[in-house]
Amino acid sequence: MVSRARFLAGVVAGEGHFAHNVSKRAFRFAVALGATDRMTCELMLQFFGVGHVNEYPRRKEHYDDEVVFAVRRLTDLVAVIVPFMDDHLPASFKREQYEAWRADLLDYWEHRAKRRRPCTVDGCDEPQRAKGLCRRHYYLAHHA
């Protein structure tokens, strides 16, 4: 029996889309299928635990209605989608597309993404507010 992860990796290899818009600094992973395959998109949503599923009407008379599983949130892409693809996406042209997308995503994540980083005091996970410190540690350092 094929594992769920291998099945989903095969779906991604055939129908997955890794996109980013440089000017908008937006990254996206999506799988678009005919509306009759909604269960596959729902399975992806359940398996990954991130993203969303939307349905769209046919764009042309002879097209099918469409269902799309998509993930846009940067933290979800970095923490969930990238590790899965690294482990399960088979060697293919889609893998090459993914690797270029991943390089851009991780570069953006490390150097340009706006996100709260944790306090620089060891053991403190509160978000930084000023000078690398959380509110409590900043207050302690400047009012002691």
mmCIF file of C-alpha atoms in Angstrom:
data_model
loop_
_atom_site.group_PDB
_atom_site.id
_atom_site.type_symbol
_atom_site.label_atom_id
_atom_site.label_comp_id
_atom_site.label_asym_id
_atom_site.label_seq_id
_atom_site.Cartn_x
_atom_site.Cartn_y
_atom_site.Cartn_z
ATOM 1 C CA MET A 1 0.000 0.000 0.000
ATOM 2 C CA VAL A 2 1.279 3.454 -0.898
ATOM 3 C CA SER A 3 1.724 5.717 2.104
ATOM 4 C CA ARG A 4 -0.315 8.894 2.297
ATOM 5 C CA ALA A 5 2.866 11.005 2.100
ATOM 6 C CA ARG A 6 4.008 9.235 -1.071
ATOM 7 C CA PHE A 7 0.562 9.579 -2.619
ATOM 8 C CA LEU A 8 0.463 13.324 -1.892
ATOM 9 C CA ALA A 9 4.021 13.780 -3.165
ATOM 10 C CA GLY A 10 2.913 12.115 -6.417
ATOM 11 C CA VAL A 11 -0.052 14.486 -6.678
ATOM 12 C CA VAL A 12 2.309 17.432 -6.142
ATOM 13 C CA ALA A 13 4.718 16.079 -8.786
ATOM 14 C CA GLY A 14 1.866 15.999 -11.279
ATOM 15 C CA GLU A 15 -0.286 18.977 -10.316
ATOM 16 C CA GLY A 16 1.675 21.098 -7.829
ATOM 17 C CA HIS A 17 2.603 24.716 -8.401
ATOM 18 C CA PHE A 18 5.355 26.649 -6.621
ATOM 19 C CA ALA A 19 5.055 30.371 -7.285
ATOM 20 C CA HIS A 20 6.387 33.645 -6.028
ATOM 21 C CA ASN A 21 5.796 37.200 -7.025
ATOM 22 C CA VAL A 22 9.016 39.128 -6.513
ATOM 23 C CA SER A 23 7.414 42.581 -6.588
ATOM 24 C CA LYS A 24 4.805 41.633 -3.976
ATOM 25 C CA ARG A 25 7.194 39.441 -1.977
ATOM 26 C CA ALA A 26 4.516 36.732 -1.984
ATOM 27 C CA PHE A 27 5.140 32.988 -2.077
ATOM 28 C CA ARG A 28 2.548 30.290 -2.723
ATOM 29 C CA PHE A 29 2.297 26.526 -2.966
ATOM 30 C CA ALA A 30 -0.844 25.180 -4.622
ATOM 31 C CA VAL A 31 -2.420 22.088 -6.122
ATOM 32 C CA ALA A 32 -5.288 22.727 -8.538
ATOM 33 C CA LEU A 33 -7.585 19.876 -9.573
ATOM 34 C CA GLY A 34 -10.958 19.365 -11.178
ATOM 35 C CA ALA A 35 -13.772 19.914 -8.673
ATOM 36 C CA THR A 36 -14.583 16.183 -8.687
ATOM 37 C CA ASP A 37 -11.204 15.641 -6.949
ATOM 38 C CA ARG A 38 -12.080 17.816 -3.966
ATOM 39 C CA MET A 39 -11.345 14.933 -1.577
ATOM 40 C CA THR A 40 -7.684 14.969 -2.622
ATOM 41 C CA CYS A 41 -7.422 18.663 -1.736
ATOM 42 C CA GLU A 42 -9.240 18.033 1.552
ATOM 43 C CA LEU A 43 -6.773 15.215 2.271
ATOM 44 C CA MET A 44 -3.888 17.640 1.701
ATOM 45 C CA LEU A 45 -5.459 20.161 4.067
ATOM 46 C CA GLN A 46 -5.921 17.471 6.713
ATOM 47 C CA PHE A 47 -2.452 15.982 6.215
ATOM 48 C CA PHE A 48 -0.518 19.267 6.290
ATOM 49 C CA GLY A 49 -2.745 21.053 8.797
ATOM 50 C CA VAL A 50 -2.118 24.381 7.046
ATOM 51 C CA GLY A 51 -3.505 26.239 4.051
ATOM 52 C CA HIS A 52 -7.018 26.316 2.674
ATOM 53 C CA VAL A 53 -9.239 24.763 0.008
ATOM 54 C CA ASN A 54 -11.290 26.901 -2.374
ATOM 55 C CA GLU A 55 -13.556 26.114 -5.301
ATOM 56 C CA TYR A 56 -13.705 28.189 -8.468
ATOM 57 C CA PRO A 57 -16.202 28.055 -11.347
ATOM 58 C CA ARG A 58 -14.993 27.014 -14.767
ATOM 59 C CA ARG A 59 -13.154 29.742 -16.639
ATOM 60 C CA LYS A 60 -14.328 28.562 -20.040
ATOM 61 C CA GLU A 61 -17.359 26.563 -21.110
ATOM 62 C CA HIS A 62 -15.367 23.425 -21.926
ATOM 63 C CA TYR A 63 -13.285 23.541 -18.682
ATOM 64 C CA ASP A 64 -14.189 21.807 -15.421
ATOM 65 C CA ASP A 65 -14.912 23.639 -12.196
ATOM 66 C CA GLU A 66 -11.729 23.786 -10.123
ATOM 67 C CA VAL A 67 -10.741 23.065 -6.528
ATOM 68 C CA VAL A 68 -7.444 24.403 -5.156
ATOM 69 C CA PHE A 69 -5.449 23.557 -2.057
ATOM 70 C CA ALA A 70 -3.100 26.479 -1.357
ATOM 71 C CA VAL A 71 -0.639 27.630 1.286
ATOM 72 C CA ARG A 72 0.522 31.262 1.377
ATOM 73 C CA ARG A 73 1.566 31.944 4.968
ATOM 74 C CA LEU A 74 5.362 32.189 5.119
ATOM 75 C CA THR A 75 5.738 30.358 8.427
ATOM 76 C CA ASP A 76 3.607 27.469 7.119
ATOM 77 C CA LEU A 77 5.609 27.272 3.894
ATOM 78 C CA VAL A 78 8.924 27.219 5.759
ATOM 79 C CA ALA A 79 7.918 24.985 8.685
ATOM 80 C CA VAL A 80 5.554 22.515 6.966
ATOM 81 C CA ILE A 81 5.736 22.511 3.169
ATOM 82 C CA VAL A 82 9.522 22.754 2.719
ATOM 83 C CA PRO A 83 10.369 19.843 5.075
ATOM 84 C CA PHE A 84 7.705 17.654 3.443
ATOM 85 C CA MET A 85 8.924 18.377 -0.081
ATOM 86 C CA ASP A 86 12.559 17.892 0.929
ATOM 87 C CA ASP A 87 11.708 14.424 2.244
ATOM 88 C CA HIS A 88 9.066 13.213 -0.210
ATOM 89 C CA LEU A 89 9.020 14.988 -3.580
ATOM 90 C CA PRO A 90 10.541 12.552 -6.097
ATOM 91 C CA ALA A 91 13.313 13.429 -8.522
ATOM 92 C CA SER A 92 11.527 15.116 -11.421
ATOM 93 C CA PHE A 93 11.169 18.378 -13.270
ATOM 94 C CA LYS A 94 8.731 19.438 -10.510
ATOM 95 C CA ARG A 95 11.510 18.785 -7.969
ATOM 96 C CA GLU A 96 13.801 21.137 -9.914
ATOM 97 C CA GLN A 97 11.089 23.821 -9.909
ATOM 98 C CA TYR A 98 10.596 23.284 -6.183
ATOM 99 C CA GLU A 99 14.309 23.571 -5.399
ATOM 100 C CA ALA A 100 14.574 26.944 -7.183
ATOM 101 C CA TRP A 101 11.426 28.155 -5.379
ATOM 102 C CA ARG A 102 12.726 26.890 -2.026
ATOM 103 C CA ALA A 103 16.043 28.726 -2.489
ATOM 104 C CA ASP A 104 14.181 31.995 -3.133
ATOM 105 C CA LEU A 105 11.770 31.382 -0.251
ATOM 106 C CA LEU A 106 14.481 30.589 2.298
ATOM 107 C CA ASP A 107 16.606 33.529 1.156
ATOM 108 C CA TYR A 108 13.614 35.820 1.592
ATOM 109 C CA TRP A 109 12.772 34.245 4.975
ATOM 110 C CA GLU A 110 16.299 34.745 6.305
ATOM 111 C CA HIS A 111 17.060 38.203 4.946
ATOM 112 C CA ARG A 112 13.953 40.200 4.109
ATOM 113 C CA ALA A 113 10.833 38.780 5.753
ATOM 114 C CA LYS A 114 9.159 40.947 8.346
ATOM 115 C CA ARG A 115 8.685 38.753 11.377
ATOM 116 C CA ARG A 116 9.061 38.943 15.092
ATOM 117 C CA ARG A 117 12.286 37.428 16.289
ATOM 118 C CA PRO A 118 12.637 36.183 19.868
ATOM 119 C CA CYS A 119 14.358 38.125 22.629
ATOM 120 C CA THR A 120 18.139 37.738 22.623
ATOM 121 C CA VAL A 121 18.231 36.811 26.334
ATOM 122 C CA ASP A 122 18.869 33.058 26.681
ATOM 123 C CA GLY A 123 15.703 31.149 27.522
ATOM 124 C CA CYS A 124 13.307 34.007 26.687
ATOM 125 C CA ASP A 125 10.905 33.381 23.793
ATOM 126 C CA GLU A 126 9.045 36.701 23.968
ATOM 127 C CA PRO A 127 9.203 38.820 20.783
ATOM 128 C CA GLN A 128 11.851 41.510 20.438
ATOM 129 C CA ARG A 129 10.657 45.058 20.926
ATOM 130 C CA ALA A 130 13.784 47.224 21.031
ATOM 131 C CA LYS A 131 17.521 46.607 20.830
ATOM 132 C CA GLY A 132 16.978 42.855 20.533
ATOM 133 C CA LEU A 133 15.126 42.617 23.851
ATOM 134 C CA CYS A 134 11.543 41.898 24.840
ATOM 135 C CA ARG A 135 9.658 44.515 26.868
ATOM 136 C CA ARG A 136 10.518 42.980 30.231
ATOM 137 C CA HIS A 137 14.238 42.623 29.546
ATOM 138 C CA TYR A 138 14.439 46.071 27.920
ATOM 139 C CA TYR A 139 12.757 47.608 30.954
ATOM 140 C CA LEU A 140 15.063 45.732 33.352
ATOM 141 C CA ALA A 141 18.164 46.812 31.432
ATOM 142 C CA HIS A 142 17.159 50.491 31.281
ATOM 143 C CA HIS A 143 15.480 50.979 34.648
ATOM 144 C CA ALA A 144 17.807 49.099 36.943
#
